[in-house]
Every structure is written in C-alpha cells, then in structure tokens.
Short mmCIF file of C-alpha atoms and ligand atoms in Angstrom, two decimals:
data_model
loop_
_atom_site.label_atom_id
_atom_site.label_comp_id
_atom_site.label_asym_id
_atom_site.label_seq_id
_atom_site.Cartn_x
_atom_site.Cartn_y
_atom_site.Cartn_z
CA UNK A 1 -0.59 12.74 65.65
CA UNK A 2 -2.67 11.04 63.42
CA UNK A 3 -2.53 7.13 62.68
CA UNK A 4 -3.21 5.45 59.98
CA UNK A 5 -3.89 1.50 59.09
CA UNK A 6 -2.06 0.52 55.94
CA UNK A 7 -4.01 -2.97 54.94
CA UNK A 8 -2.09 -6.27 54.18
CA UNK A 9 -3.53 -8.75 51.88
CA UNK A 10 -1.37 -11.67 51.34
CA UNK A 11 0.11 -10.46 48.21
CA UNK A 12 -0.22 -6.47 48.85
CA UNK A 13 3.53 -5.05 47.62
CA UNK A 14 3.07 -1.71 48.62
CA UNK A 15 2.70 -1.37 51.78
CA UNK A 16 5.98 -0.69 52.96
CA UNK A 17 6.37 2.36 50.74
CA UNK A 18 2.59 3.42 51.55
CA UNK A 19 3.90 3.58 55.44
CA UNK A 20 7.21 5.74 54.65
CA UNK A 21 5.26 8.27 52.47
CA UNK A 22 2.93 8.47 55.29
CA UNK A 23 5.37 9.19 58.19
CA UNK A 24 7.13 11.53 55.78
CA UNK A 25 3.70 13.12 55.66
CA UNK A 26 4.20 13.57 59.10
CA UNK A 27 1.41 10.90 60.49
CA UNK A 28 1.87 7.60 61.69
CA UNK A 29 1.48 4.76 60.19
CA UNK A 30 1.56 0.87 61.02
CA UNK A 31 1.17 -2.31 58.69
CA UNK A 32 -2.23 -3.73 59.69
CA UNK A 33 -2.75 -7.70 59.29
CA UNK A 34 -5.84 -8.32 56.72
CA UNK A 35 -7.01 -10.25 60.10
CA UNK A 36 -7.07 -7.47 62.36
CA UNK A 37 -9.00 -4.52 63.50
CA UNK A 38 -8.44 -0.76 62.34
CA UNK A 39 -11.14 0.46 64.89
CA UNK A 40 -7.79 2.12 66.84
CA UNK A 41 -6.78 3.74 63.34
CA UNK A 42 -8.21 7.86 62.24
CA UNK A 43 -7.38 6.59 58.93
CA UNK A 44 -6.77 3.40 56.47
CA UNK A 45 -5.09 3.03 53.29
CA UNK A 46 -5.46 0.25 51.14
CA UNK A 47 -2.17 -0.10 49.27
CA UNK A 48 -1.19 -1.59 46.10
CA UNK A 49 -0.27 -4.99 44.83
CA UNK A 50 -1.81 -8.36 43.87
CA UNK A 51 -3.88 -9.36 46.74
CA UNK A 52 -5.03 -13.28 45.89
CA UNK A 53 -3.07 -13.11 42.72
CA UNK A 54 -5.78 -11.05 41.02
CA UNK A 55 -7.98 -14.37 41.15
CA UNK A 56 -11.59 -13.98 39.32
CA UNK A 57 -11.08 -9.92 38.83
CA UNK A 58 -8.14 -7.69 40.88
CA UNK A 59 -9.29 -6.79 44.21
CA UNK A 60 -12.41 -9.44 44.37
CA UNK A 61 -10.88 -11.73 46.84
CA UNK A 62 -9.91 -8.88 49.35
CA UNK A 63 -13.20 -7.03 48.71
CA UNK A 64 -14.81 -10.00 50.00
CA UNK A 65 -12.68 -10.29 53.77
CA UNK A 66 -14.57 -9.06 57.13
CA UNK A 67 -12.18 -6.16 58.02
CA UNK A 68 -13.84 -4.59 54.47
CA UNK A 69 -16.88 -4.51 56.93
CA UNK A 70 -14.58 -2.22 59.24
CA UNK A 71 -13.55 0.12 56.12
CA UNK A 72 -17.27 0.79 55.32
CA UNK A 73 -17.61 1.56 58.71
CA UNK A 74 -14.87 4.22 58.16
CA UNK A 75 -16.15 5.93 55.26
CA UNK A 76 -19.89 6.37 56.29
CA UNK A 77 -18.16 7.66 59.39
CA UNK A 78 -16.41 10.47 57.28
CA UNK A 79 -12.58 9.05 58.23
CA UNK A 80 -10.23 8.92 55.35
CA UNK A 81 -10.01 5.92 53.32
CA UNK A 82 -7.74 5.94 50.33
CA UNK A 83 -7.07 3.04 47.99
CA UNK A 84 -4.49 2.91 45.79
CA UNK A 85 -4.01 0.89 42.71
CA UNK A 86 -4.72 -2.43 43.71
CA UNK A 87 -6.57 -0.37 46.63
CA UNK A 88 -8.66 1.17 44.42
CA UNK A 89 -9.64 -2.02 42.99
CA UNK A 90 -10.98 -3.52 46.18
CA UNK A 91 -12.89 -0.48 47.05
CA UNK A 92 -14.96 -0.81 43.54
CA UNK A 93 -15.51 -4.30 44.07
CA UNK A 94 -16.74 -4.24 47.48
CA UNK A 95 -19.07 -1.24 46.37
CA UNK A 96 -17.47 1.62 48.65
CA UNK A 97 -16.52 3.45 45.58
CA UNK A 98 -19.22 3.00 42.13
CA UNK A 99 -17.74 1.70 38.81
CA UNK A 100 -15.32 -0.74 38.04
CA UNK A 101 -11.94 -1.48 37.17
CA UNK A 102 -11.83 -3.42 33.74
CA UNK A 103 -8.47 -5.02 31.70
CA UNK A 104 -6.67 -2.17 30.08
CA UNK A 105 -7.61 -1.44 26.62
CA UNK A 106 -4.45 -3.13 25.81
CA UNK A 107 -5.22 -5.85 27.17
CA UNK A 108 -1.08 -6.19 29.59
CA UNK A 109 0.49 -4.64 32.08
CA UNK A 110 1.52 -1.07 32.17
CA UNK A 111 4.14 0.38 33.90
CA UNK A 112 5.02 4.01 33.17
CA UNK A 113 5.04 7.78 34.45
CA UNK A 114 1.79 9.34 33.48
CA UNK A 115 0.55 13.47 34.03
CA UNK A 116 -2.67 13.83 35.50
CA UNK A 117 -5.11 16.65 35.93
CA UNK A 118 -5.95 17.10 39.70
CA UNK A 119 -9.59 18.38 38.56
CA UNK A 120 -11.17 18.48 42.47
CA UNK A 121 -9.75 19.93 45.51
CA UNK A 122 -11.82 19.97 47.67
CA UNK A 123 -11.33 16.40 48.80
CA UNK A 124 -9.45 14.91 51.97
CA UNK A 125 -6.74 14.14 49.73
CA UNK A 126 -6.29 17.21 47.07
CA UNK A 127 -6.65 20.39 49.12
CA UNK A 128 -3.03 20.80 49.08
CA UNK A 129 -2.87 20.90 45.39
CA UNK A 130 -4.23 23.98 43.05
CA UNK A 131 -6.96 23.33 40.60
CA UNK A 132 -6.62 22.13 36.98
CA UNK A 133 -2.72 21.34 38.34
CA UNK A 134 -0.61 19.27 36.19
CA UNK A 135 1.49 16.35 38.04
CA UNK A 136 3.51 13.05 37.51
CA UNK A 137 3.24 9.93 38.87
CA UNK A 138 3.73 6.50 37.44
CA UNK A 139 1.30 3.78 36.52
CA UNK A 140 1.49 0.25 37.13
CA UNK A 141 -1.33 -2.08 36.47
CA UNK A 142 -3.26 -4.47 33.90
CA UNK A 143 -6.69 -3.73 35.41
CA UNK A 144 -6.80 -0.32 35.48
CA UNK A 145 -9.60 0.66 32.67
CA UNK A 146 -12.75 2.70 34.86
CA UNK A 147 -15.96 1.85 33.44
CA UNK A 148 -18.74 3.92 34.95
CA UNK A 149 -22.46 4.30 33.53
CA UNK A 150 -23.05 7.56 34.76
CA UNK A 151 -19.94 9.77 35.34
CA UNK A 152 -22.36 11.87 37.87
CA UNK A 153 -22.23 9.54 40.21
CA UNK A 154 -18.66 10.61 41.56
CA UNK A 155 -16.63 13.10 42.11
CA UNK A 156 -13.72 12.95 39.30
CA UNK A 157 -10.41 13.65 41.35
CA UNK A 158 -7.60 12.91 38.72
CA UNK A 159 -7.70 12.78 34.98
CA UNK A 160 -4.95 11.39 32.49
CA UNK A 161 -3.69 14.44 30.84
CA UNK A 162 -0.60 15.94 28.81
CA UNK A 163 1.86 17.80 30.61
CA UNK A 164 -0.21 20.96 29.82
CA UNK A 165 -3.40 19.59 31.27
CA UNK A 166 -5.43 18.78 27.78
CA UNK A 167 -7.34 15.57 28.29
CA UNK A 168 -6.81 13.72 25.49
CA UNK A 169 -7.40 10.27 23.98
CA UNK A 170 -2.98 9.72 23.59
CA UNK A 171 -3.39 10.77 27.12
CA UNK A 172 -5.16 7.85 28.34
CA UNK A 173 -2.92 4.83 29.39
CA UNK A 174 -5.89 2.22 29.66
CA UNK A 175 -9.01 3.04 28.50
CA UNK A 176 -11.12 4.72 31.24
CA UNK A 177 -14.12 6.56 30.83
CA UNK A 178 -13.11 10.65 30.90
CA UNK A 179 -9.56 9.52 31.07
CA UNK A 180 -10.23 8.80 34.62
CA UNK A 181 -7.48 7.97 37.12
CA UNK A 182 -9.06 8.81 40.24
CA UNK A 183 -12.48 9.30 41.95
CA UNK A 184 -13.91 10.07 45.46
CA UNK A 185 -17.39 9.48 46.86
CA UNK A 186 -19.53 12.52 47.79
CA UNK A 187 -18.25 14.02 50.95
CA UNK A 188 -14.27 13.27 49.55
CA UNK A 189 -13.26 11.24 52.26
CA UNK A 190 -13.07 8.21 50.42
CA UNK A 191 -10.36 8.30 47.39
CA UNK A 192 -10.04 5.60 44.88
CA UNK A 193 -6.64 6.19 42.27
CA UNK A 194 -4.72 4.03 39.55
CA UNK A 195 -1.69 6.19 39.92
CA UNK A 196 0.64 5.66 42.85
CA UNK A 197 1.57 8.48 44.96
CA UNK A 198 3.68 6.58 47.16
CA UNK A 199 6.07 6.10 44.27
CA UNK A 200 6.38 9.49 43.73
CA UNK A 201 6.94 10.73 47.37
CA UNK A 202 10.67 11.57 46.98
CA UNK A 203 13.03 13.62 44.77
CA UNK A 204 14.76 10.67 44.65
CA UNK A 205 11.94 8.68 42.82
CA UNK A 206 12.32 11.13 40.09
CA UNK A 207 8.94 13.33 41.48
CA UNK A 208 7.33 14.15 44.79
CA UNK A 209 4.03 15.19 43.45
CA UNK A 210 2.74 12.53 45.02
CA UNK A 211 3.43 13.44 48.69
CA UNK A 212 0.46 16.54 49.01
CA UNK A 213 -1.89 13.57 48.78
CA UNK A 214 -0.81 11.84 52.06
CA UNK A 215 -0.06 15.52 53.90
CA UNK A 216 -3.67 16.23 52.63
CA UNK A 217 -5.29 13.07 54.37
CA UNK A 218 -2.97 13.48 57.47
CA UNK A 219 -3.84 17.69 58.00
CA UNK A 220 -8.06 16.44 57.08
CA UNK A 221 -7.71 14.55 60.22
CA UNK A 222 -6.60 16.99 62.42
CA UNK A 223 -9.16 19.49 61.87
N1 LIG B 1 0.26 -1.98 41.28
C1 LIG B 1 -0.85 -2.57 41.55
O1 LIG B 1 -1.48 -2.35 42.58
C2 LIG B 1 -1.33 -3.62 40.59
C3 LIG B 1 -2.82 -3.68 40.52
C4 LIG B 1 -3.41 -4.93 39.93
N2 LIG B 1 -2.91 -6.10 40.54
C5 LIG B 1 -3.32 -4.89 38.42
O2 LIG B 1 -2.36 -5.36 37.83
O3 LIG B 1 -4.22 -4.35 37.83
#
C-alpha cells in the first residue's frame, strides 16, 4: 500500500486531517517530524497551517529547513509531492513550484467555500476528475494571491470559477493571476493548491470533492 509523509512544521494545523483523508484514500499515511527523513515515504504532502507564524512571507521559514532538500529530491525523482495551502506556499518559496504567493487583494484573511475549474487532468492528482469539472472546496488563507510572469511556465490545475465553470473576475477570492488556485510542474507530479481538499473529504464537511485528489496521488503510485 502506498505511504505517504505528511510534513510537520511547528505551527502546521492540518496535518491531522491531511492523514485521515489520506487513509480514507486508501494509502497510508504517518505525521513526519520537520526533523526527520521521508526517504522511507512513495509520497509527501505538505499540509496547511502557519508554519513560523508566517514570519517574513508564509512558507519562507519552512522553505528554508534541510528535509526541503529531501522534497526536491522527490519531485525530480517523479514521486508525488502535493502542498496544500500553507503547503503550497513553501513549495513557491523554496522554488519547487515557479511564482509566488502574494497578500490577498484584500489585503485579510479569507475563509470561505469557493468552485473551482479542474482545467488539467492529466496530473498525479486530477486523473480521477473529468475535464472543465466544476467542484467545491473552501478557502482559508491571507496569502493566497499567485503572481506569475509568464503563465507558460506551469501547468494550470485549478481555476476559481462560478458554479458553472465561467472564470470570472467575482470569481476570484484573492487576486491571482488567471484566477489561479492551483498549479503543477511539468511532468504533474508536483501539485501546489490554495484550496483545501482535506476539508472537503467527507459528506459530513458539507462536500467530498476533495477526496479524488488524494485517491488520485495514492492509485499514481501504484502504477
Ligand atoms: N490554511 C492555511 O494553510 C493558511 C496559509 C497561510 N498561513 C495564510 O494565511 O496565507
């Protein structure tokens, strides 16, 4: 069965939901120490949260700590490395992913339910999901406003959209550049997302839309 590493900053908050979502996906998945190694892992997640208090920019601090050295490793390797939120923060700043996560446009803290547009699906993460579908998840962030010069330089993933899929500018929660809300690298084994699937992983949470992402990373690593 496939394992997974689910990161711990001091200050991560998500980690305990990342884990269920995961093992609901039907993988495993462990809480991994910011200290130690993932080399025993097929897979890491880097959750959501305020890792160093947001201190200089969200996700600096943690972008900055060796066992980012071991996620690298991971995603030239082609494993799965997803980071959510907070997550994707720390993947911009320590270069993994291109662009960066400025203050919303608004410059405070969301916290809502947003649609988004799953635009590619033909990533370790989407291939469960059915192109130009429409799906809810919340939002919950301050720094979640993607800048990126060149739009061509990654794959766009997830868009902020109305419920029928039109990308418009009410549409967009913070900001970001194409109404962005998630990205992957080249070969789509490295996801980067604002929107937290983990949150939306039960019927009980009000959606489950969310859960296709983790049963797409876990199935990716069994074939
Ligand atoms: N939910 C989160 O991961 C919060 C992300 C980050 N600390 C922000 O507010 O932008």
């Amino acid at each position: 069965m496939p394992k997974f590493a689910v990161i711990v900053f001091p200050g991560t908050n998500c980690d305990f939901e990342t884990v269920e979502a995961i093992r609901k996906a039907g993988g495993k998945a462990e809480r991994v120490w910011y200290q130690e190694s993932i080399k025993d892992y097929d897979g890491v997640v880097l959750p959501g949260g305020f890792s160093y208090a947001d201190y200089l920019r969200a996700g600096a601090i943690a972008a900055r700590q060796r066992i980012m050295e071991e996620v690298r490793e991971f995603a030239e390797e082609g494993r799965p490395v997803l980071g959510i939120c907070n997550g994707f923060q720390v993947l911009t700043e320590s270069g993994i992913l291109p662009g960066a996560l400025r203050p919303n446009k608004i410059p405070r803290f969301i916290c809502r339910w947003v649609h988004l547009k799953v635009v590619d699906t033909n990533t370790a993460f989407t291939q469960f999901y059915e192109p130009g579908e429409v799906i809810r998840m919340p939002i919950a962030h301050a720094e979640g406003n993607y800048y990126i010069d060149d739009p061509s330089r990654v794959r766009v993933v997830f868009q902020y959209s109305d419920e029928k899929g039109e990308i418009t500018e009410e549409a967009n929660p913070n900001g970001s550049v194409l109404n962005i809300a998630g990205v992957s690298n080249d070969r789509g084994n490295v996801l980067g997302m604002m929107p937290h699937p983990e949150r939306a992983s039960d019927r009980f949470l009000g959606s489950e839309d969310g859960l296709k992402v983790f049963k797409s990373m876990v199935e990716w690593v069994k074939r």
